[in-house]
Short mmCIF file of C-alpha atoms in Angstrom, two decimals:
data_model
loop_
_atom_site.label_atom_id
_atom_site.label_comp_id
_atom_site.label_asym_id
_atom_site.label_seq_id
_atom_site.Cartn_x
_atom_site.Cartn_y
_atom_site.Cartn_z
CA UNK A 1418 -0.01 0.04 0.01
CA UNK A 1419 1.25 3.38 -0.95
CA UNK A 1420 1.39 5.64 2.14
CA UNK A 1421 4.05 8.02 1.22
CA UNK A 1422 1.78 10.55 -0.82
CA UNK A 1423 1.80 14.37 0.33
CA UNK A 1424 -0.86 15.86 -1.44
CA UNK A 1425 -3.48 18.52 -0.85
CA UNK A 1426 -6.80 17.58 -0.22
CA UNK A 1427 -8.60 17.26 -3.75
CA UNK A 1428 -11.92 16.40 -5.08
CA UNK A 1429 -12.62 13.59 -7.44
CA UNK A 1430 -15.96 12.74 -9.37
CA UNK A 1431 -16.98 9.56 -10.87
CA UNK A 1432 -17.77 10.01 -14.04
CA UNK A 1433 -3.12 -4.04 -40.14
CA UNK A 1434 -1.79 -7.43 -40.15
CA UNK A 1435 -2.93 -9.91 -42.44
CA UNK A 1436 -6.18 -11.47 -41.47
CA UNK A 1437 -5.51 -15.07 -42.68
CA UNK A 1438 -5.16 -16.81 -39.38
CA UNK A 1439 -7.83 -17.31 -36.82
CA UNK A 1440 -5.99 -17.67 -33.29
CA UNK A 1441 -6.64 -20.91 -31.76
CA UNK A 1442 -4.74 -20.06 -28.49
CA UNK A 1443 -6.72 -16.98 -27.13
CA UNK A 1444 -9.66 -18.21 -24.93
CA UNK A 1445 -7.93 -20.99 -23.34
CA UNK A 1446 -5.38 -18.81 -21.86
CA UNK A 1447 -7.75 -16.50 -20.18
CA UNK A 1448 -10.11 -18.26 -17.65
CA UNK A 1449 -12.15 -15.87 -15.43
CA UNK A 1450 -9.98 -14.51 -12.56
CA UNK A 1451 -10.28 -15.92 -9.19
CA UNK A 1452 -11.58 -13.71 -6.54
CA UNK A 1453 -8.06 -13.18 -4.96
CA UNK A 1454 -6.85 -12.51 -8.33
CA UNK A 1455 -9.36 -9.90 -9.47
CA UNK A 1456 -8.24 -6.28 -10.11
CA UNK A 1457 -8.91 -4.01 -7.05
CA UNK A 1458 -7.93 -0.58 -5.85
CA UNK A 1459 -7.16 1.01 -2.48
CA UNK A 1460 -9.12 3.87 -2.14
CA UNK A 1461 -8.55 6.40 0.84
CA UNK A 1462 -10.01 9.58 2.25
CA UNK A 1463 -8.11 12.72 1.59
CA UNK A 1464 -9.58 14.21 4.77
CA UNK A 1465 -8.33 11.68 7.00
CA UNK A 1466 -4.82 11.41 5.28
CA UNK A 1467 -4.34 15.33 5.58
CA UNK A 1468 -5.05 14.89 9.20
CA UNK A 1469 -2.56 12.05 9.81
CA UNK A 1470 -4.89 9.25 9.59
CA UNK A 1471 -4.70 6.43 6.77
CA UNK A 1472 -8.39 5.51 6.32
CA UNK A 1473 -9.64 3.46 3.31
CA UNK A 1474 -10.13 -0.08 2.02
CA UNK A 1475 -9.56 -2.45 -0.82
CA UNK A 1476 -12.38 -2.40 -3.33
CA UNK A 1477 -13.08 -5.08 -6.18
CA UNK A 1478 -12.68 -3.05 -9.44
CA UNK A 1479 -13.90 -5.49 -11.82
CA UNK A 1480 -17.49 -4.48 -10.97
CA UNK A 1481 -19.93 -2.13 -12.56
CA UNK A 1482 -19.35 1.70 -11.62
CA UNK A 1483 -22.29 2.13 -9.23
CA UNK A 1484 -21.46 -0.89 -7.13
CA UNK A 1485 -17.90 0.48 -6.72
CA UNK A 1486 -19.01 4.03 -6.18
CA UNK A 1487 -21.33 2.76 -3.34
CA UNK A 1488 -18.33 1.14 -1.76
CA UNK A 1489 -16.41 4.53 -1.90
CA UNK A 1490 -19.21 6.35 -0.28
CA UNK A 1491 -19.61 4.00 2.41
CA UNK A 1492 -15.86 4.22 3.16
CA UNK A 1493 -16.11 8.01 3.31
CA UNK A 1494 -19.12 8.02 5.60
CA UNK A 1495 -16.95 5.94 8.05
CA UNK A 1496 -14.20 8.42 8.15
CA UNK A 1497 -12.79 8.61 11.52
CA UNK A 1498 -11.70 12.13 11.36
CA UNK A 1499 -15.18 13.22 10.09
CA UNK A 1500 -16.74 11.61 12.93
CA UNK A 1501 -14.25 13.36 15.58
CA UNK A 1502 -14.17 16.76 14.18
CA UNK A 1503 -17.98 17.02 12.67
CA UNK A 1504 -16.39 17.46 9.12
CA UNK A 1505 -17.66 15.76 5.94
CA UNK A 1506 -15.22 13.46 4.07
CA UNK A 1507 -15.87 13.89 0.36
CA UNK A 1508 -12.37 13.92 -1.31
CA UNK A 1509 -10.85 10.41 -2.10
CA UNK A 1510 -8.10 9.13 -4.24
CA UNK A 1511 -6.57 5.75 -5.51
CA UNK A 1512 -3.79 5.33 -3.35
CA UNK A 1513 -2.63 1.75 -4.42
CA UNK A 1514 -3.78 -0.95 -6.92
CA UNK A 1515 -3.28 -4.67 -7.36
CA UNK A 1516 -3.94 -7.31 -10.27
CA UNK A 1517 -3.89 -4.81 -13.27
CA UNK A 1518 -1.01 -6.48 -15.02
CA UNK A 1519 1.40 -4.12 -16.80
CA UNK A 1520 -1.27 -1.33 -16.40
CA UNK A 1521 -0.67 1.50 -13.82
CA UNK A 1522 -3.67 3.16 -12.14
CA UNK A 1523 -3.16 6.52 -11.07
CA UNK A 1524 -4.72 8.17 -7.79
CA UNK A 1525 -7.00 10.38 -9.75
CA UNK A 1526 -7.76 8.08 -12.64
CA UNK A 1527 -11.46 8.20 -13.96
CA UNK A 1528 -13.53 5.76 -11.99
CA UNK A 1529 -15.50 4.70 -15.12
CA UNK A 1530 -12.23 3.72 -16.97
CA UNK A 1531 -10.85 1.88 -13.84
CA UNK A 1532 -13.96 -0.41 -13.74
CA UNK A 1533 -14.19 -0.85 -17.15
CA UNK A 1534 -10.59 -2.09 -17.42
CA UNK A 1535 -10.95 -4.24 -14.29
CA UNK A 1536 -13.92 -6.04 -15.65
CA UNK A 1537 -11.92 -6.60 -18.78
CA UNK A 1538 -9.00 -7.80 -17.11
CA UNK A 1539 -11.25 -10.34 -14.90
CA UNK A 1540 -12.62 -11.78 -18.25
CA UNK A 1541 -9.86 -11.75 -20.49
CA UNK A 1542 -6.53 -11.69 -18.38
CA UNK A 1543 -3.57 -9.43 -18.25
CA UNK A 1544 -3.52 -9.28 -22.16
CA UNK A 1545 -6.64 -6.58 -21.72
CA UNK A 1546 -4.36 -4.53 -19.50
CA UNK A 1547 -1.80 -4.46 -22.15
CA UNK A 1548 -4.58 -3.45 -24.76
CA UNK A 1549 -5.75 -0.50 -22.31
CA UNK A 1550 -2.25 0.68 -22.17
CA UNK A 1551 -1.85 0.51 -25.96
CA UNK A 1552 -4.95 2.48 -26.74
CA UNK A 1553 -4.04 4.98 -24.06
CA UNK A 1554 -7.65 5.03 -22.45
CA UNK A 1555 -9.54 5.45 -25.63
CA UNK A 1556 -12.94 3.95 -24.66
CA UNK A 1557 -14.10 3.08 -28.16
CA UNK A 1558 -10.76 1.21 -29.03
CA UNK A 1559 -10.71 -0.33 -25.47
CA UNK A 1560 -14.06 -2.42 -26.55
CA UNK A 1561 -12.38 -3.53 -29.75
CA UNK A 1562 -10.06 -5.95 -27.66
CA UNK A 1563 -11.70 -9.16 -28.88
CA UNK A 1564 -11.23 -8.17 -32.68
CA UNK A 1565 -7.53 -6.70 -32.03
CA UNK A 1566 -6.09 -9.62 -29.81
CA UNK A 1567 -4.43 -12.01 -31.94
CA UNK A 1568 -3.12 -14.31 -29.05
CA UNK A 1569 0.01 -15.16 -27.01
CA UNK A 1570 3.17 -16.45 -28.97
CA UNK A 1571 6.62 -17.09 -27.98
CA UNK A 1572 7.64 -14.21 -30.23
CA UNK A 1573 6.37 -12.02 -33.17
CA UNK A 1574 8.25 -14.52 -35.66
CA UNK A 1575 6.28 -17.46 -34.32
CA UNK A 1576 3.16 -15.53 -35.26
CA UNK A 1577 4.49 -14.73 -38.64
CA UNK A 1578 5.52 -18.67 -39.14
CA UNK A 1579 1.78 -19.46 -38.33
CA UNK A 1580 0.66 -16.66 -40.77
CA UNK A 1581 2.73 -18.31 -43.45
CA UNK A 1582 1.83 -21.89 -42.71
CA UNK A 1583 -2.02 -20.98 -42.51
CA UNK A 1584 -1.63 -19.17 -46.05
CA UNK A 1585 -0.02 -21.83 -47.72
CA UNK A 1586 2.83 -20.08 -48.93
CA UNK A 1587 5.35 -22.91 -48.42
CA UNK A 1588 3.10 -25.33 -50.38
CA UNK A 1589 3.00 -22.60 -53.09
CA UNK A 1590 6.82 -22.55 -53.28
CA UNK A 1591 6.91 -26.29 -53.34
CA UNK A 1592 4.55 -26.37 -56.44
CA UNK A 1593 6.18 -23.54 -58.43
CA UNK A 1594 9.92 -23.79 -57.57
CA UNK A 1595 12.12 -26.35 -59.29
CA UNK A 1596 13.02 -29.15 -56.89
CA UNK A 1597 16.66 -28.41 -57.44
CA UNK A 1598 16.23 -24.77 -56.35
CA UNK A 1599 13.59 -25.25 -53.77
CA UNK A 1600 16.07 -25.60 -50.77
CA UNK A 1601 17.61 -22.12 -51.69
CA UNK A 1602 14.28 -20.15 -51.85
CA UNK A 1603 12.69 -19.32 -48.47
CA UNK A 1604 10.55 -16.57 -47.46
CA UNK A 1605 12.20 -13.86 -45.22
CA UNK A 1606 9.93 -14.60 -42.17
CA UNK A 1607 12.17 -12.44 -40.00
CA UNK A 1608 12.17 -9.48 -42.12
CA UNK A 1609 8.34 -9.88 -42.50
CA UNK A 1610 7.84 -9.87 -38.53
CA UNK A 1611 10.12 -6.68 -38.53
CA UNK A 1612 8.19 -4.88 -41.32
CA UNK A 1613 4.92 -5.65 -39.48
CA UNK A 1614 6.09 -4.13 -36.20
CA UNK A 1615 7.97 -1.14 -37.73
CA UNK A 1616 4.74 -0.33 -39.67
CA UNK A 1617 2.25 -0.63 -36.76
CA UNK A 1618 0.50 -3.18 -38.40
CA UNK A 1619 0.81 -5.15 -35.15
CA UNK A 1620 1.50 -4.31 -31.71
CA UNK A 1621 3.76 -6.64 -29.51
CA UNK A 1622 3.96 -6.56 -25.72
CA UNK A 1623 6.01 -8.62 -23.59
CA UNK A 1624 4.24 -10.65 -20.74
CA UNK A 1625 5.60 -9.24 -17.38
CA UNK A 1626 7.16 -12.14 -15.54
CA UNK A 1627 6.27 -14.73 -18.13
CA UNK A 1628 7.59 -16.00 -21.42
CA UNK A 1629 6.38 -14.83 -24.82
CA UNK A 1630 4.41 -11.94 -26.09
CA UNK A 1631 0.78 -10.75 -26.65
CA UNK A 1632 0.15 -9.59 -30.29
CA UNK A 1633 -2.50 -7.32 -31.24
CA UNK A 1634 -3.48 -6.05 -34.89
CA UNK A 1635 -5.36 -3.02 -35.87
CA UNK A 1636 -9.19 -4.15 -35.82
#
């Protein structure tokens, strides 16, 4: 839990790659998150914090906005500083977060965005967090995850090899190139992988703490 913040009291209000391959390794990798693994945020009261009291609670962020907001208002209503001084605790911040994969949640991030991402991670896994980072909070593009996510691969080159195999290019070379020359004629798959990444036809993200990469394409 972060407890080193020294902020003034503030108010926060809720508010293309080739398409020849249908990935077969997407859904099996992303079972629903267990309760202990669900994205959560630690929401604290600024009134208490500015009076030397750390008051707040962990809240499951993989739920609808209204439910999360109900938990926040209940936390504020239980403010010990407000009860002691007769003040009203209204200001809050996200002091910490957990199970959001590679995505960082800021203390003043929009709650609608946070819960939308939380539900996406609970449903699809950390790949959704990588996509949220890639689209930089764009709500419309956030909803395009299912069509943009290609899958998990050992490397981008592995993805290109799958594309080539599915498209039947090696078989085409076998049919068109004389047998004596065929061993010397190969597709430059490493170059294709590099061109795909440089041209932004695909986006590649390392899996933190795990092997391989997530591959996304422009939906």
